[in-house]
PDB file of C-alpha atoms and ligand atoms in Angstrom:
ATOM      1  CA  MET P   1      16.927  -6.537  -0.928  1.00 71.00           C
ATOM      2  CA  LYS P   2      15.380  -3.992  -3.293  1.00 81.00           C
ATOM      3  CA  PRO P   3      15.719  -0.251  -2.723  1.00 96.00           C
ATOM      4  CA  TYR P   4      13.306   1.045  -0.125  1.00 98.00           C
ATOM      5  CA  LEU P   5      10.219   2.854  -1.398  1.00 98.00           C
ATOM      6  CA  ILE P   6       8.361   5.499   0.601  1.00 98.00           C
ATOM      7  CA  ALA P   7       4.692   5.700  -0.333  1.00 99.00           C
ATOM      8  CA  PRO P   8       2.769   8.587   1.253  1.00 99.00           C
ATOM      9  CA  SER P   9      -0.915   7.796   1.721  1.00 98.00           C
ATOM     10  CA  ILE P  10      -2.914  10.686   0.308  1.00 98.00           C
ATOM     11  CA  LEU P  11      -5.704   9.791   2.720  1.00 98.00           C
ATOM     12  CA  SER P  12      -4.106  12.316   5.080  1.00 98.00           C
ATOM     13  CA  ALA P  13      -3.491  14.978   2.402  1.00 98.00           C
ATOM     14  CA  ASP P  14      -5.573  18.131   1.990  1.00 98.00           C
ATOM     15  CA  PHE P  15      -8.214  17.011  -0.524  1.00 98.00           C
ATOM     16  CA  SER P  16      -9.147  20.578  -1.385  1.00 98.00           C
ATOM     17  CA  LYS P  17      -5.816  20.837  -3.238  1.00 98.00           C
ATOM     18  CA  LEU P  18      -4.923  17.221  -3.921  1.00 98.00           C
ATOM     19  CA  GLY P  19      -2.893  17.733  -7.105  1.00 98.00           C
ATOM     20  CA  GLU P  20      -0.628  20.263  -5.402  1.00 98.00           C
ATOM     21  CA  GLU P  21      -0.284  18.024  -2.359  1.00 98.00           C
ATOM     22  CA  VAL P  22       0.823  15.063  -4.468  1.00 98.00           C
ATOM     23  CA  ASP P  23       3.273  17.231  -6.413  1.00 98.00           C
ATOM     24  CA  LYS P  24       4.636  18.569  -3.161  1.00 98.00           C
ATOM     25  CA  VAL P  25       5.145  15.199  -1.495  1.00 98.00           C
ATOM     26  CA  LEU P  26       6.861  13.783  -4.591  1.00 98.00           C
ATOM     27  CA  ALA P  27       9.119  16.832  -4.781  1.00 98.00           C
ATOM     28  CA  ALA P  28       9.874  16.211  -1.105  1.00 98.00           C
ATOM     29  CA  GLY P  29      11.369  12.826  -2.005  1.00 98.00           C
ATOM     30  CA  ALA P  30       8.495  10.344  -1.967  1.00 98.00           C
ATOM     31  CA  ASP P  31       8.807   7.439  -4.415  1.00 98.00           C
ATOM     32  CA  ILE P  32       5.208   6.458  -5.148  1.00 98.00           C
ATOM     33  CA  VAL P  33       1.684   7.601  -4.265  1.00 99.00           C
ATOM     34  CA  HIS P  34      -0.448   5.360  -2.032  1.00 99.00           C
ATOM     35  CA  PHE P  35      -4.132   5.690  -2.915  1.00 99.00           C
ATOM     36  CA  ASP P  36      -6.650   4.330  -0.366  1.00 98.00           C
ATOM     37  CA  VAL P  37     -10.039   3.348  -1.769  1.00 99.00           C
ATOM     38  CA  MET P  38     -12.789   2.724   0.809  1.00 98.00           C
ATOM     39  CA  ASP P  39     -16.414   1.844   0.115  1.00 98.00           C
ATOM     40  CA  ASN P  40     -18.303   2.063   3.447  1.00 98.00           C
ATOM     41  CA  HIS P  41     -19.048  -1.641   3.043  1.00 98.00           C
ATOM     42  CA  TYR P  42     -15.812  -3.606   3.283  1.00 98.00           C
ATOM     43  CA  VAL P  43     -14.490  -0.892   5.609  1.00 98.00           C
ATOM     44  CA  PRO P  44     -16.433   1.695   7.632  1.00 98.00           C
ATOM     45  CA  ASN P  45     -15.296   4.745   5.682  1.00 98.00           C
ATOM     46  CA  LEU P  46     -15.772   6.256   2.247  1.00 98.00           C
ATOM     47  CA  THR P  47     -12.955   7.864   0.271  1.00 98.00           C
ATOM     48  CA  ILE P  48     -12.006   8.244  -3.368  1.00 98.00           C
ATOM     49  CA  GLY P  49     -12.559   6.361  -6.605  1.00 98.00           C
ATOM     50  CA  PRO P  50     -11.193   6.067 -10.138  1.00 98.00           C
ATOM     51  CA  LEU P  51     -12.259   9.591 -11.132  1.00 98.00           C
ATOM     52  CA  VAL P  52      -9.768  11.009  -8.656  1.00 98.00           C
ATOM     53  CA  CYS P  53      -6.987   8.742  -9.911  1.00 99.00           C
ATOM     54  CA  LYS P  54      -7.720   9.868 -13.456  1.00 99.00           C
ATOM     55  CA  ALA P  55      -7.749  13.515 -12.337  1.00 98.00           C
ATOM     56  CA  LEU P  56      -4.285  13.137 -10.797  1.00 98.00           C
ATOM     57  CA  ARG P  57      -2.966  11.710 -14.067  1.00 98.00           C
ATOM     58  CA  LYS P  58      -4.590  14.554 -16.011  1.00 98.00           C
ATOM     59  CA  TYR P  59      -3.056  17.041 -13.580  1.00 98.00           C
ATOM     60  CA  GLY P  60       0.343  15.637 -14.566  1.00 98.00           C
ATOM     61  CA  ILE P  61       1.312  13.125 -11.880  1.00 98.00           C
ATOM     62  CA  THR P  62       3.603  10.571 -13.542  1.00 98.00           C
ATOM     63  CA  ALA P  63       4.853   8.694 -10.463  1.00 98.00           C
ATOM     64  CA  ASP P  64       3.520   5.210  -9.813  1.00 99.00           C
ATOM     65  CA  ILE P  65       0.100   5.228  -8.151  1.00 99.00           C
ATOM     66  CA  ASP P  66      -0.311   2.377  -5.672  1.00 99.00           C
ATOM     67  CA  VAL P  67      -4.043   1.700  -5.435  1.00 99.00           C
ATOM     68  CA  HIS P  68      -5.117  -0.103  -2.252  1.00 99.00           C
ATOM     69  CA  LEU P  69      -8.670  -1.358  -2.713  1.00 99.00           C
ATOM     70  CA  MET P  70     -10.681  -1.682   0.484  1.00 99.00           C
ATOM     71  CA  VAL P  71     -13.857  -2.487  -1.410  1.00 98.00           C
ATOM     72  CA  LYS P  72     -16.092  -5.485  -1.925  1.00 98.00           C
ATOM     73  CA  PRO P  73     -16.554  -6.762  -4.577  1.00 98.00           C
ATOM     74  CA  VAL P  74     -13.254  -5.899  -6.246  1.00 98.00           C
ATOM     75  CA  ASP P  75     -13.286  -7.002  -9.889  1.00 98.00           C
ATOM     76  CA  ASP P  76     -15.157  -4.102 -11.445  1.00 98.00           C
ATOM     77  CA  MET P  77     -13.008  -1.599  -9.551  1.00 98.00           C
ATOM     78  CA  ILE P  78      -9.857  -3.272 -10.874  1.00 98.00           C
ATOM     79  CA  LYS P  79     -10.877  -2.557 -14.441  1.00 98.00           C
ATOM     80  CA  GLN P  80     -11.911   1.005 -13.639  1.00 98.00           C
ATOM     81  CA  PHE P  81      -8.676   1.832 -11.811  1.00 99.00           C
ATOM     82  CA  ALA P  82      -6.547   0.312 -14.556  1.00 98.00           C
ATOM     83  CA  ASP P  83      -8.332   2.582 -17.042  1.00 98.00           C
ATOM     84  CA  ALA P  84      -7.838   5.528 -14.688  1.00 99.00           C
ATOM     85  CA  GLY P  85      -4.050   5.180 -14.686  1.00 98.00           C
ATOM     86  CA  ALA P  86      -3.275   3.023 -11.648  1.00 99.00           C
ATOM     87  CA  SER P  87       0.176   1.409 -11.568  1.00 99.00           C
ATOM     88  CA  TYR P  88      -0.180  -1.082  -8.728  1.00 99.00           C
ATOM     89  CA  ILE P  89      -3.518  -2.500  -7.564  1.00 99.00           C
ATOM     90  CA  SER P  90      -3.979  -4.537  -4.395  1.00 99.00           C
ATOM     91  CA  PHE P  91      -7.055  -5.997  -2.744  1.00 99.00           C
ATOM     92  CA  HIS P  92      -8.014  -8.000   0.353  1.00 98.00           C
ATOM     93  CA  PRO P  93      -8.608 -11.739  -0.206  1.00 98.00           C
ATOM     94  CA  GLU P  94     -11.761 -11.629   1.943  1.00 98.00           C
ATOM     95  CA  ALA P  95     -13.249  -9.134  -0.512  1.00 98.00           C
ATOM     96  CA  SER P  96     -12.834 -11.316  -3.615  1.00 98.00           C
ATOM     97  CA  GLN P  97     -14.886 -14.387  -4.475  1.00 97.00           C
ATOM     98  CA  HIS P  98     -12.036 -15.692  -6.654  1.00 98.00           C
ATOM     99  CA  VAL P  99      -8.625 -14.440  -5.607  1.00 98.00           C
ATOM    100  CA  ASP P 100      -6.694 -15.954  -8.505  1.00 98.00           C
ATOM    101  CA  ARG P 101      -9.156 -14.482 -10.997  1.00 98.00           C
ATOM    102  CA  SER P 102      -8.906 -11.001  -9.466  1.00 98.00           C
ATOM    103  CA  LEU P 103      -5.097 -11.169  -9.532  1.00 98.00           C
ATOM    104  CA  GLN P 104      -5.197 -12.236 -13.156  1.00 98.00           C
ATOM    105  CA  LEU P 105      -7.545  -9.349 -13.967  1.00 98.00           C
ATOM    106  CA  ILE P 106      -4.965  -6.920 -12.562  1.00 99.00           C
ATOM    107  CA  ILE P 107      -2.191  -8.531 -14.599  1.00 98.00           C
ATOM    108  CA  ASP P 108      -4.282  -8.592 -17.779  1.00 98.00           C
ATOM    109  CA  SER P 109      -5.112  -4.916 -17.338  1.00 98.00           C
ATOM    110  CA  GLY P 110      -1.400  -4.060 -17.317  1.00 98.00           C
ATOM    111  CA  CYS P 111      -1.044  -3.258 -13.594  1.00 99.00           C
ATOM    112  CA  LYS P 112       1.084  -4.823 -10.867  1.00 98.00           C
ATOM    113  CA  PRO P 113      -0.929  -7.025  -8.492  1.00 99.00           C
ATOM    114  CA  GLY P 114      -0.792  -7.138  -4.719  1.00 99.00           C
ATOM    115  CA  LEU P 115      -2.615  -9.013  -1.967  1.00 98.00           C
ATOM    116  CA  VAL P 116      -3.422  -7.295   1.335  1.00 99.00           C
ATOM    117  CA  PHE P 117      -3.549  -8.907   4.777  1.00 99.00           C
ATOM    118  CA  ASN P 118      -5.451  -7.407   7.689  1.00 98.00           C
ATOM    119  CA  PRO P 119      -3.825  -7.869  11.106  1.00 98.00           C
ATOM    120  CA  ALA P 120      -5.851 -11.026  11.787  1.00 98.00           C
ATOM    121  CA  THR P 121      -5.910 -12.411   8.242  1.00 98.00           C
ATOM    122  CA  PRO P 122      -3.742 -15.548   7.973  1.00 98.00           C
ATOM    123  CA  LEU P 123      -0.936 -15.752   5.445  1.00 98.00           C
ATOM    124  CA  GLN P 124      -2.390 -18.988   4.031  1.00 98.00           C
ATOM    125  CA  HIS P 125      -4.084 -16.891   1.370  1.00 98.00           C
ATOM    126  CA  LEU P 126      -0.641 -16.675  -0.212  1.00 98.00           C
ATOM    127  CA  ASP P 127      -0.641 -20.392  -0.953  1.00 97.00           C
ATOM    128  CA  HIS P 128      -0.929 -21.064  -4.667  1.00 98.00           C
ATOM    129  CA  VAL P 129      -0.741 -17.426  -5.796  1.00 98.00           C
ATOM    130  CA  MET P 130       2.799 -16.312  -4.934  1.00 98.00           C
ATOM    131  CA  HIS P 131       3.829 -16.595  -8.580  1.00 98.00           C
ATOM    132  CA  LYS P 132       1.292 -13.911  -9.522  1.00 98.00           C
ATOM    133  CA  LEU P 133       2.256 -11.292  -6.939  1.00 98.00           C
ATOM    134  CA  HIS P 134       4.217  -8.109  -7.420  1.00 98.00           C
ATOM    135  CA  HIS P 135       3.720  -7.084  -3.783  1.00 98.00           C
ATOM    136  CA  ILE P 136       2.300  -8.277  -0.490  1.00 99.00           C
ATOM    137  CA  LEU P 137       0.807  -5.574   1.728  1.00 99.00           C
ATOM    138  CA  LEU P 138       0.604  -6.230   5.460  1.00 99.00           C
ATOM    139  CA  MET P 139      -1.817  -3.974   7.302  1.00 99.00           C
ATOM    140  CA  SER P 140      -0.384  -2.920  10.640  1.00 99.00           C
ATOM    141  CA  VAL P 141      -3.716  -1.342  11.639  1.00 98.00           C
ATOM    142  CA  ASN P 142      -7.262  -2.425  10.916  1.00 98.00           C
ATOM    143  CA  PRO P 143      -8.224  -0.795   7.634  1.00 98.00           C
ATOM    144  CA  GLY P 144     -10.524   2.196   7.408  1.00 98.00           C
ATOM    145  CA  PHE P 145      -8.762   5.166   8.921  1.00 98.00           C
ATOM    146  CA  GLY P 146      -5.485   7.021   8.929  1.00 98.00           C
ATOM    147  CA  GLY P 147      -3.757   8.034  12.136  1.00 98.00           C
ATOM    148  CA  GLN P 148      -4.025   4.714  14.032  1.00 98.00           C
ATOM    149  CA  SER P 149      -1.227   3.127  16.055  1.00 98.00           C
ATOM    150  CA  PHE P 150       1.039   0.420  14.634  1.00 98.00           C
ATOM    151  CA  ILE P 151       0.031  -3.033  15.915  1.00 98.00           C
ATOM    152  CA  PRO P 152       3.312  -4.519  17.214  1.00 98.00           C
ATOM    153  CA  GLN P 153       2.421  -8.142  16.368  1.00 98.00           C
ATOM    154  CA  THR P 154       2.833  -7.143  12.732  1.00 98.00           C
ATOM    155  CA  LEU P 155       6.617  -7.265  13.167  1.00 98.00           C
ATOM    156  CA  GLU P 156       6.451 -11.042  13.671  1.00 98.00           C
ATOM    157  CA  LYS P 157       4.122 -11.362  10.696  1.00 98.00           C
ATOM    158  CA  LEU P 158       6.580  -9.357   8.583  1.00 98.00           C
ATOM    159  CA  LEU P 159       9.368 -11.773   9.502  1.00 98.00           C
ATOM    160  CA  GLN P 160       7.181 -14.724   8.518  1.00 98.00           C
ATOM    161  CA  THR P 161       6.175 -13.093   5.250  1.00 98.00           C
ATOM    162  CA  ARG P 162       9.756 -12.167   4.404  1.00 98.00           C
ATOM    163  CA  ALA P 163      10.756 -15.804   4.974  1.00 98.00           C
ATOM    164  CA  LEU P 164       7.945 -17.015   2.703  1.00 98.00           C
ATOM    165  CA  ILE P 165       9.027 -14.600  -0.035  1.00 98.00           C
ATOM    166  CA  ASP P 166      12.662 -15.633   0.259  1.00 97.00           C
ATOM    167  CA  GLN P 167      11.740 -19.337   0.197  1.00 98.00           C
ATOM    168  CA  SER P 168       9.533 -18.833  -2.846  1.00 97.00           C
ATOM    169  CA  GLY P 169      12.338 -17.380  -4.932  1.00 97.00           C
ATOM    170  CA  PHE P 170       9.896 -14.872  -6.426  1.00 98.00           C
ATOM    171  CA  ASP P 171      10.716 -11.205  -6.655  1.00 96.00           C
ATOM    172  CA  ILE P 172       7.922  -9.807  -4.447  1.00 98.00           C
ATOM    173  CA  ARG P 173       7.899  -6.502  -2.617  1.00 98.00           C
ATOM    174  CA  LEU P 174       6.766  -6.429   1.015  1.00 98.00           C
ATOM    175  CA  GLU P 175       4.695  -3.352   1.835  1.00 99.00           C
ATOM    176  CA  ILE P 176       3.572  -2.173   5.266  1.00 99.00           C
ATOM    177  CA  ASP P 177       0.605   0.109   5.848  1.00 99.00           C
ATOM    178  CA  GLY P 178      -0.594   1.731   9.069  1.00 98.00           C
ATOM    179  CA  GLY P 179       1.050   3.645  11.880  1.00 98.00           C
ATOM    180  CA  VAL P 180       4.441   3.921  10.176  1.00 99.00           C
ATOM    181  CA  LYS P 181       6.462   6.772  11.716  1.00 98.00           C
ATOM    182  CA  VAL P 182      10.049   7.995  11.865  1.00 98.00           C
ATOM    183  CA  ASP P 183      10.528   6.233  15.195  1.00 98.00           C
ATOM    184  CA  ASN P 184       9.433   2.747  14.067  1.00 98.00           C
ATOM    185  CA  ILE P 185      10.366   2.587  10.368  1.00 98.00           C
ATOM    186  CA  ARG P 186      13.797   1.113  11.101  1.00 98.00           C
ATOM    187  CA  ALA P 187      12.373  -1.803  13.134  1.00 98.00           C
ATOM    188  CA  ILE P 188       9.776  -2.378  10.409  1.00 98.00           C
ATOM    189  CA  ALA P 189      12.494  -2.548   7.754  1.00 98.00           C
ATOM    190  CA  GLU P 190      14.585  -4.867   9.913  1.00 98.00           C
ATOM    191  CA  ALA P 191      11.570  -7.202  10.054  1.00 98.00           C
ATOM    192  CA  GLY P 192      11.569  -7.381   6.255  1.00 98.00           C
ATOM    193  CA  ALA P 193       9.470  -4.588   4.747  1.00 98.00           C
ATOM    194  CA  ASP P 194      10.809  -2.730   1.724  1.00 98.00           C
ATOM    195  CA  MET P 195       7.876  -0.442   0.860  1.00 98.00           C
ATOM    196  CA  PHE P 196       6.485   1.897   3.502  1.00 99.00           C
ATOM    197  CA  VAL P 197       3.089   3.588   3.441  1.00 99.00           C
ATOM    198  CA  ALA P 198       2.894   6.640   5.679  1.00 98.00           C
ATOM    199  CA  GLY P 199      -0.067   8.983   5.793  1.00 98.00           C
ATOM    200  CA  SER P 200      -0.391  11.045   8.942  1.00 98.00           C
ATOM    201  CA  ALA P 201       3.348  10.828   9.712  1.00 98.00           C
ATOM    202  CA  ILE P 202       4.032  12.867   6.570  1.00 98.00           C
ATOM    203  CA  PHE P 203       0.932  14.936   5.820  1.00 98.00           C
ATOM    204  CA  ASP P 204       0.341  16.045   9.409  1.00 98.00           C
ATOM    205  CA  GLN P 205       3.735  17.773   9.408  1.00 98.00           C
ATOM    206  CA  ALA P 206       4.444  21.120   7.778  1.00 98.00           C
ATOM    207  CA  ASP P 207       7.707  20.008   6.197  1.00 98.00           C
ATOM    208  CA  TYR P 208       7.191  16.814   4.165  1.00 98.00           C
ATOM    209  CA  GLN P 209      10.807  16.758   3.015  1.00 98.00           C
ATOM    210  CA  LEU P 210      12.111  16.786   6.565  1.00 98.00           C
ATOM    211  CA  VAL P 211       9.984  13.760   7.543  1.00 98.00           C
ATOM    212  CA  ILE P 212      10.969  11.805   4.442  1.00 98.00           C
ATOM    213  CA  GLU P 213      14.647  12.608   5.034  1.00 98.00           C
ATOM    214  CA  GLN P 214      14.309  11.479   8.643  1.00 98.00           C
ATOM    215  CA  MET P 215      12.710   8.225   7.472  1.00 98.00           C
ATOM    216  CA  ARG P 216      15.528   7.654   4.990  1.00 98.00           C
ATOM    217  CA  SER P 217      18.133   8.356   7.681  1.00 98.00           C
ATOM    218  CA  GLU P 218      16.500   5.684   9.845  1.00 98.00           C
ATOM    219  CA  LEU P 219      16.430   3.269   6.906  1.00 98.00           C
ATOM    220  CA  ALA P 220      20.133   3.876   6.299  1.00 98.00           C
ATOM    221  CA  LEU P 221      20.768   2.387   9.766  1.00 98.00           C
ATOM    222  CA  VAL P 222      18.997  -0.904   9.038  1.00 97.00           C
ATOM    223  CA  ASN P 223      21.107  -3.966   9.853  1.00 88.00           C
TER     224      ASN P 223
HETATM  225  C1  DX5 Z 301      -5.847   2.533   6.331  1.00 88.90           C
HETATM  226  C2  DX5 Z 301      -5.091   2.895   5.067  1.00 88.90           C
HETATM  227  C3  DX5 Z 301      -3.733   3.469   5.302  1.00 88.90           C
HETATM  228  C4  DX5 Z 301      -3.702   4.711   6.101  1.00 88.90           C
HETATM  229  C5  DX5 Z 301      -2.334   4.894   6.679  1.00 88.90           C
HETATM  230  O1  DX5 Z 301      -6.981   1.812   6.014  1.00 88.90           O
HETATM  231  O2  DX5 Z 301      -4.937   1.765   4.251  1.00 88.90           O
HETATM  232  O3  DX5 Z 301      -3.058   3.666   4.074  1.00 88.90           O
HETATM  233  O4  DX5 Z 301      -4.052   5.824   5.376  1.00 88.90           O
HETATM  234  O5  DX5 Z 301      -2.379   6.009   7.486  1.00 88.90           O
HETATM  235  P1  DX5 Z 301      -1.356   6.274   8.669  1.00 88.90           P
HETATM  236  O6  DX5 Z 301       0.013   6.279   8.060  1.00 88.90           O
HETATM  237  O7  DX5 Z 301      -1.778   7.620   9.170  1.00 88.90           O
HETATM  238  O8  DX5 Z 301      -1.527   5.171   9.655  1.00 88.90           O
HETATM  239 ZN1   ZN Z 302      -3.553   1.802   2.387  1.00 88.90          ZN
END
């Protein structure tokens, strides 16, 4: 198993001082920055685009930026986010006309590709593309908003996905996104996740470092 990565979702950060917030959460021990892109079309909310990613790079953020595209169509946004300094880019298979082509676009633009599964999206979309994936992101809430509750059925889906990854022999990270908290992160890791998005659990607390330390303490107990 790879080292665990904690990826705060800046969706719950204070956007009026985003650069400082990202600096602060990285200084508090976060590994990478999770960047939620919503278009009010694929999901019922509107957030941030490539200009903001570029601004964070210009501000001096050097950590990996994990761009989660909740947009349809996806291909043009892939190019724009790669140019804006994204490190990882993932998208939802339902939002792409040609999943293999979109994955290849991410690879060709020098970023690490991921495929995202909504709670009710079947894992069959993994067939035939495992060899192209850097990460698989399982949504444990329906996409669109921070602060929702973890859907417990995702634990079973994590186990299934972990088994598929292990059977494939490919070196693919398994990311979880939605409702991740100090009190469930251990069970989520035990089900197979190794990259943890957490928005409200971190940014809604005054002391980011304390939350991240608590999460790491829970992860240290994983069987
Ligand atoms: C939801 C986003 C998530 C969200 C997570 O569509 O993809 O990244 O911000 O937020 P929490 O951790 O608050 O559930
Ligand atoms: Zn996300």
